[in-house]
mmCIF file of C-alpha atoms in Angstrom:
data_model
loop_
_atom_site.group_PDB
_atom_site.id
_atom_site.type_symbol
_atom_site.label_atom_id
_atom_site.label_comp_id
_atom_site.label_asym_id
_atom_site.label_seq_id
_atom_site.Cartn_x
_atom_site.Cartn_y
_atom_site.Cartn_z
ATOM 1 C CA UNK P 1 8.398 -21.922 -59.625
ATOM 2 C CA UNK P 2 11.532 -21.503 -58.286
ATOM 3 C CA UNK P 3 14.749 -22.046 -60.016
ATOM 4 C CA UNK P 4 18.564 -21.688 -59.865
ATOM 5 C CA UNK P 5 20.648 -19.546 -62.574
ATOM 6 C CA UNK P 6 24.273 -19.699 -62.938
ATOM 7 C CA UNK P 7 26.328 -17.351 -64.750
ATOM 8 C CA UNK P 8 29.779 -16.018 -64.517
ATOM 9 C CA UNK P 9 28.771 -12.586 -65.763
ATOM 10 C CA UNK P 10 25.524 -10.532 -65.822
ATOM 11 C CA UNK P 11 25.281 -7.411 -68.828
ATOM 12 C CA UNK P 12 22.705 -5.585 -69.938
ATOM 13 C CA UNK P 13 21.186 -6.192 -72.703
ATOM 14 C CA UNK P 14 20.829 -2.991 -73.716
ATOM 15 C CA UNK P 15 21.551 0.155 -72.425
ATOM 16 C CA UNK P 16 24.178 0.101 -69.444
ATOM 17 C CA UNK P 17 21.746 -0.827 -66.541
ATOM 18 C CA UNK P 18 20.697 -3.785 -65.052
ATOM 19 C CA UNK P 19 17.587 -4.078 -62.862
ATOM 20 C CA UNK P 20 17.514 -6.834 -60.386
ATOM 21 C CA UNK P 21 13.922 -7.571 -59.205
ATOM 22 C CA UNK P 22 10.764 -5.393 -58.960
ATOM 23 C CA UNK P 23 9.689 -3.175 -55.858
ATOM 24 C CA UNK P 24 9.599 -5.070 -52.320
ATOM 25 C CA UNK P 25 11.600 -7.931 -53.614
ATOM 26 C CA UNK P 26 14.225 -9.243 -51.298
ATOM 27 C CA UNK P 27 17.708 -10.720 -52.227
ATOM 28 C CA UNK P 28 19.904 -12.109 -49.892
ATOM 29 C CA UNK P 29 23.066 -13.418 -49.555
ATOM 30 C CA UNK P 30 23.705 -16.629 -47.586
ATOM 31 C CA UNK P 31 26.238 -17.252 -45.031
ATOM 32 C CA UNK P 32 29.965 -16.194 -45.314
ATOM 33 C CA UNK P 33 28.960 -14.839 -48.983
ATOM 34 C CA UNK P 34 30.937 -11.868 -50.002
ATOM 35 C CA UNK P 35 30.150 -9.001 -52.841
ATOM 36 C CA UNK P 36 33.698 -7.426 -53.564
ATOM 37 C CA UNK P 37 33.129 -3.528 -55.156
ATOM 38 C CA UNK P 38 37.066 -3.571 -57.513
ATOM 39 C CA UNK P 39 39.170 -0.308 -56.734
ATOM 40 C CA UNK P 40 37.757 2.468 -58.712
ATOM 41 C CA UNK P 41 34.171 1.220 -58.894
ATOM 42 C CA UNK P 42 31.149 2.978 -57.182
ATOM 43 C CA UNK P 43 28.667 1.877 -55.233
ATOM 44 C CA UNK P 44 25.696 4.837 -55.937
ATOM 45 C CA UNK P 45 23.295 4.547 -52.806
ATOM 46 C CA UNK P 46 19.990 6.276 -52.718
ATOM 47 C CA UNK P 47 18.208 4.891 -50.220
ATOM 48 C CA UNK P 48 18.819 3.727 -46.821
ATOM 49 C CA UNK P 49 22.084 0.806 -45.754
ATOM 50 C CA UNK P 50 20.516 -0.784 -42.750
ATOM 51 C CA UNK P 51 23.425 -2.149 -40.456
ATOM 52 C CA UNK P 52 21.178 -3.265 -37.759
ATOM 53 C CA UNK P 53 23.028 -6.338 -36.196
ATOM 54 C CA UNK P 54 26.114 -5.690 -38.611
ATOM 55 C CA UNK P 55 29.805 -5.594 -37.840
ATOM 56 C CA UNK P 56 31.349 -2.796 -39.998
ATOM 57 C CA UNK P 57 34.430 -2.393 -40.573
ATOM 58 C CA UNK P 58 37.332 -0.559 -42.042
ATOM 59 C CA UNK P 59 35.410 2.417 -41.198
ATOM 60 C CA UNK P 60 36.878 4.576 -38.466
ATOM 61 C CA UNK P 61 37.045 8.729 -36.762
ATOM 62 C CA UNK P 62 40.618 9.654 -38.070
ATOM 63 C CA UNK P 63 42.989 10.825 -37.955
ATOM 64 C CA UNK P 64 42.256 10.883 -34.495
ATOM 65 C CA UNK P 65 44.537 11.396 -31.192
ATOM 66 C CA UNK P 66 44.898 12.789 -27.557
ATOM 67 C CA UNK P 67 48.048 14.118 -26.097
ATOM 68 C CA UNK P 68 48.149 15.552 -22.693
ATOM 69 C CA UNK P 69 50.983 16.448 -20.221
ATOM 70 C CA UNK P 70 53.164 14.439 -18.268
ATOM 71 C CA UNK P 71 54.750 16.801 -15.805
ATOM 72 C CA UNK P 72 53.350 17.201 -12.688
ATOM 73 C CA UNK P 73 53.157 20.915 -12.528
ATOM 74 C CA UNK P 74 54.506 23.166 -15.358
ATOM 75 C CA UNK P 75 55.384 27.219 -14.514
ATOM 76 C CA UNK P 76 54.871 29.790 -17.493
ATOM 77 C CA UNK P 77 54.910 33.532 -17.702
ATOM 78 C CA UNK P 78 52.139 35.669 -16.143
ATOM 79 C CA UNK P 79 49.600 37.179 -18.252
ATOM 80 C CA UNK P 80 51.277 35.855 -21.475
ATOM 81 C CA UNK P 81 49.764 33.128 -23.836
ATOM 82 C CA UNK P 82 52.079 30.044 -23.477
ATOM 83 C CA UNK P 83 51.832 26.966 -25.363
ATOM 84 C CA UNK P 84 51.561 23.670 -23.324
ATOM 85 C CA UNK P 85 53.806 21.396 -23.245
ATOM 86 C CA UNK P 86 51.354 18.203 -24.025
ATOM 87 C CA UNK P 87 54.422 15.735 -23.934
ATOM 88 C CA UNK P 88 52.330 12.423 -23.500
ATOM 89 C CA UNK P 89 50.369 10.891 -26.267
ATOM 90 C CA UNK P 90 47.239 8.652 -25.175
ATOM 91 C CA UNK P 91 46.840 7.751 -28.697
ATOM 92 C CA UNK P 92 47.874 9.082 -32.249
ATOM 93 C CA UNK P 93 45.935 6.917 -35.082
ATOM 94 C CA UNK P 94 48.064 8.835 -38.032
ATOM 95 C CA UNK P 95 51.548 9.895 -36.273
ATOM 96 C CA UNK P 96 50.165 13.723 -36.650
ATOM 97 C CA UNK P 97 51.017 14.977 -33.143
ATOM 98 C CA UNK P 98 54.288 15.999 -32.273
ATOM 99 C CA UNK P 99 54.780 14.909 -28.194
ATOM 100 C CA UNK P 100 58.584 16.122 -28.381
ATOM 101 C CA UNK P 101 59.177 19.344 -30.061
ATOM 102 C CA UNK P 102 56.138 21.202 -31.172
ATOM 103 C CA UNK P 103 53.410 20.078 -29.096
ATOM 104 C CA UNK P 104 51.408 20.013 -31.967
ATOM 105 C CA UNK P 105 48.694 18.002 -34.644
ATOM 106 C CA UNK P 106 49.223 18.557 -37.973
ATOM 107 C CA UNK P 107 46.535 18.029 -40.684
ATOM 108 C CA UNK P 108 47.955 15.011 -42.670
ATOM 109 C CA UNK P 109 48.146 15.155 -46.583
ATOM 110 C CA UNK P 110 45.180 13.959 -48.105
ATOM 111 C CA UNK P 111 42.814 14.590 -44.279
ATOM 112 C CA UNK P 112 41.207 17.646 -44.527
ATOM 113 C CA UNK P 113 38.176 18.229 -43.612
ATOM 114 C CA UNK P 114 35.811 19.053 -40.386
ATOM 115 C CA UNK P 115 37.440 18.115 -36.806
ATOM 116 C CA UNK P 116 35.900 18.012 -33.393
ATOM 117 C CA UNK P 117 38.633 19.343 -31.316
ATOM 118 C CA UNK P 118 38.568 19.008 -27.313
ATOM 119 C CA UNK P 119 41.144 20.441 -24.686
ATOM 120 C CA UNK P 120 41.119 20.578 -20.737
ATOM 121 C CA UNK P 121 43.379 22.717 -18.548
ATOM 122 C CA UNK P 122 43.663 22.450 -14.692
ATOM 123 C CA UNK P 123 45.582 25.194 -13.447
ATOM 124 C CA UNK P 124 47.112 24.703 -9.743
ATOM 125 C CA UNK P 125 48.845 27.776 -7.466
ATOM 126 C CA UNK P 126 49.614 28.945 -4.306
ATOM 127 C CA UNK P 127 48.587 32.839 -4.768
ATOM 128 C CA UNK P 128 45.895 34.349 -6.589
ATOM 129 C CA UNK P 129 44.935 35.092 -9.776
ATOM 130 C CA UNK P 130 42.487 36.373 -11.998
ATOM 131 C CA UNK P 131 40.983 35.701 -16.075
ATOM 132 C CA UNK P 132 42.215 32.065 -16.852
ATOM 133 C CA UNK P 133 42.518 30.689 -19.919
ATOM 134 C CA UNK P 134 42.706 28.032 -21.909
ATOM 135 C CA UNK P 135 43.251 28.744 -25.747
ATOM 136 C CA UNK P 136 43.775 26.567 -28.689
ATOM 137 C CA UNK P 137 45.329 28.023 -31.732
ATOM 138 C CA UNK P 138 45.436 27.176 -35.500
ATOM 139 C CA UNK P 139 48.695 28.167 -37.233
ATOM 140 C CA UNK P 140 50.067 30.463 -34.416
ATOM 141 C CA UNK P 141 46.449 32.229 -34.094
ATOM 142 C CA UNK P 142 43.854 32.165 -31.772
ATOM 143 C CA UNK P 143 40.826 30.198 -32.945
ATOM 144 C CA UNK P 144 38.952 29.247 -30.023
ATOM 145 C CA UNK P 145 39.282 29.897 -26.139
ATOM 146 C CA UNK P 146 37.500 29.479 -22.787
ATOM 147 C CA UNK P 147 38.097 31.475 -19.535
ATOM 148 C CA UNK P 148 36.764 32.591 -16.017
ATOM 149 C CA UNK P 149 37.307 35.985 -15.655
ATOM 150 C CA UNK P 150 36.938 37.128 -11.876
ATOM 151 C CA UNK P 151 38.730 39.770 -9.549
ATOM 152 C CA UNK P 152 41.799 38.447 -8.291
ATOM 153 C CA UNK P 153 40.936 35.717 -5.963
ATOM 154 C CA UNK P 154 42.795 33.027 -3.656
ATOM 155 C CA UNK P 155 43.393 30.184 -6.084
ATOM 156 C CA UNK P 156 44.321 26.626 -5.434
ATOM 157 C CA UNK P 157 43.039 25.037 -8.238
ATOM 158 C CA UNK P 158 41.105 25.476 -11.521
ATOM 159 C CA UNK P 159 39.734 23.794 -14.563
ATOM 160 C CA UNK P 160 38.275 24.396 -17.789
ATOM 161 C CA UNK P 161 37.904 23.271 -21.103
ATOM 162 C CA UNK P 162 36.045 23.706 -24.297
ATOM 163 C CA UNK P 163 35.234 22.001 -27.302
ATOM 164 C CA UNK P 164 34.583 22.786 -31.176
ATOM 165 C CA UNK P 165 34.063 21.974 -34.741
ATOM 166 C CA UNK P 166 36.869 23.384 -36.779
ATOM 167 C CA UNK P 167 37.318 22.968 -40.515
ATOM 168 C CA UNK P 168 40.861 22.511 -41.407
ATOM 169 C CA UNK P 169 43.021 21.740 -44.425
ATOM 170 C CA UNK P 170 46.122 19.529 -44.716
ATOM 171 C CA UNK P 171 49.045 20.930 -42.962
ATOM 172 C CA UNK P 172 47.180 23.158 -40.749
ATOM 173 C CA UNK P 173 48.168 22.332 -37.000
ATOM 174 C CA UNK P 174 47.117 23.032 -33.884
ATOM 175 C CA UNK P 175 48.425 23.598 -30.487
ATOM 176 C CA UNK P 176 46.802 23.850 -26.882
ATOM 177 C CA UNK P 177 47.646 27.234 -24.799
ATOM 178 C CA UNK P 178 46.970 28.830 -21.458
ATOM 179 C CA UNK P 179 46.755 32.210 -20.105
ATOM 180 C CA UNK P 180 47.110 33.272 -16.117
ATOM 181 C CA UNK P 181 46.640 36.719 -15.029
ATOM 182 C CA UNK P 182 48.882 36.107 -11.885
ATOM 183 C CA UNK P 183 48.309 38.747 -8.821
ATOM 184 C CA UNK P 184 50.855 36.938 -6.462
ATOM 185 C CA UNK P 185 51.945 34.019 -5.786
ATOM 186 C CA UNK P 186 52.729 30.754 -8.042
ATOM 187 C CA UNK P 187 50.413 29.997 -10.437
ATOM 188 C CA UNK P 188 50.853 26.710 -13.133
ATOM 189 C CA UNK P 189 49.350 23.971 -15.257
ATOM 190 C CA UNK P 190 48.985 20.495 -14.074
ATOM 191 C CA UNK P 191 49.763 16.947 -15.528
ATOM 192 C CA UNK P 192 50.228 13.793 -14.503
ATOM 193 C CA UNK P 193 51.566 10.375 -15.258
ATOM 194 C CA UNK P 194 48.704 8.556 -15.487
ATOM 195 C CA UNK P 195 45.439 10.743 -15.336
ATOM 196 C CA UNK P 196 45.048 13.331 -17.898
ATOM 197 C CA UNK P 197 44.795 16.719 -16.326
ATOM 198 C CA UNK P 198 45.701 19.035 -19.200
ATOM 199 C CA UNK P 199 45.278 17.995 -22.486
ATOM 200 C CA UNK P 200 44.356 18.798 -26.068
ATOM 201 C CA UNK P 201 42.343 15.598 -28.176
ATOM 202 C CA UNK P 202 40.563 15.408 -32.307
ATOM 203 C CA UNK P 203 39.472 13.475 -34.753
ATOM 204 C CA UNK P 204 38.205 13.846 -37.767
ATOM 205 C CA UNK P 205 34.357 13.949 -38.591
ATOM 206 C CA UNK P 206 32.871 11.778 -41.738
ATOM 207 C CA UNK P 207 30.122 12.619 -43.565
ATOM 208 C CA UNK P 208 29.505 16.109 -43.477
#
């Protein structure tokens, strides 16, 4: 027979847990209904949260950004690392990069954790050149690179990039840098305006 209860608070009677319902049972909420969890409570799930046909929100990849650079063709110093200049954010969820003096993301307090980092480099020239790079470092070290070695070759143009999972702590930064082997010739990095040519991008990964 079904029935309505109203009550402005539910406690067990003894014990500290209360069991709504047996196996299979369903409760749902109607329309525009809301279940508010206070600051400091837990909600301890088990099973499975299906969001099939849900809109979630306040959940979100960040901090999260992706800076690239705005020059149209940048010189630097042959067969030295140099950092990029990535002077053009895209976006920059937490104000973490730096687009003005340092070039650089840095970890916010309180963000640390696993990262998927991305960068892309097209390097442009008018000579040849030989083992390109593009390098991104984590507190003035290496941490991960890409290249193409080859003999020295005719070079107008080349890109690469790489991607990787990084686990980083608050205040750690990291900065996007290239490396040319330059035989003759001029050999630089390319930006533009509007299109991102060479560029460094993150976010932060939940749940693992």
């Amino acid at each position: 027979m079904a029935s309505e209860v109203k009550t402005n608070k539910l406690s067990p009677s003894t014990g500290v847990t209360v069991t709504l319902g047996d196996a299979s049972d369903v409760f749902q909420l109607p329309a525009s209904a809301e279940i508010d969890i206070a600051s400091g409570a837990t909600l301890d799930v088990n099973g499975t949260i299906d969001a099939t046909g849900a809109t979630v929100t306040g959940i979100s990849l960040k901090p999260a950004f992706s800076a690239c650079v705005n020059d149209a063709t940048v010189s630097f110093s042959d067969a030295t690392e140099t950092k990029v200049t990535l002077n053009r954010e895209i976006f920059d969820s937490d104000g973490a990069f730096d687009p003005t003096t340092n070039y650089r993301f840095t970890v916010p307090a309180g963000e640390g954790g696993k990262y998927l980092i991305s960068c892309g480099v097209k390097f442009i020239g008018t000579g040849t050149a030989s083992n390109g790079q593009a390098l991104v470092f984590k507190n003035g070290s290496d941490i991960g690179s890409v290249a193409h070695s080859q003999t020295a070759t005719s070079m107008t143009s080349l890109s690469m990039g790489g991607t990787w999972l990084l686990d980083l702590s608050a205040a750690d930064y990291l900065e996007l840098y290239v490396y040319l082997d330059v035989a003759s010739g001029v050999i630089q990095y390319n930006g533009n305006a509007v299109s991102q040519r060479t560029w460094m991008s993150g976010f932060k990964l939940l749940g693992i």
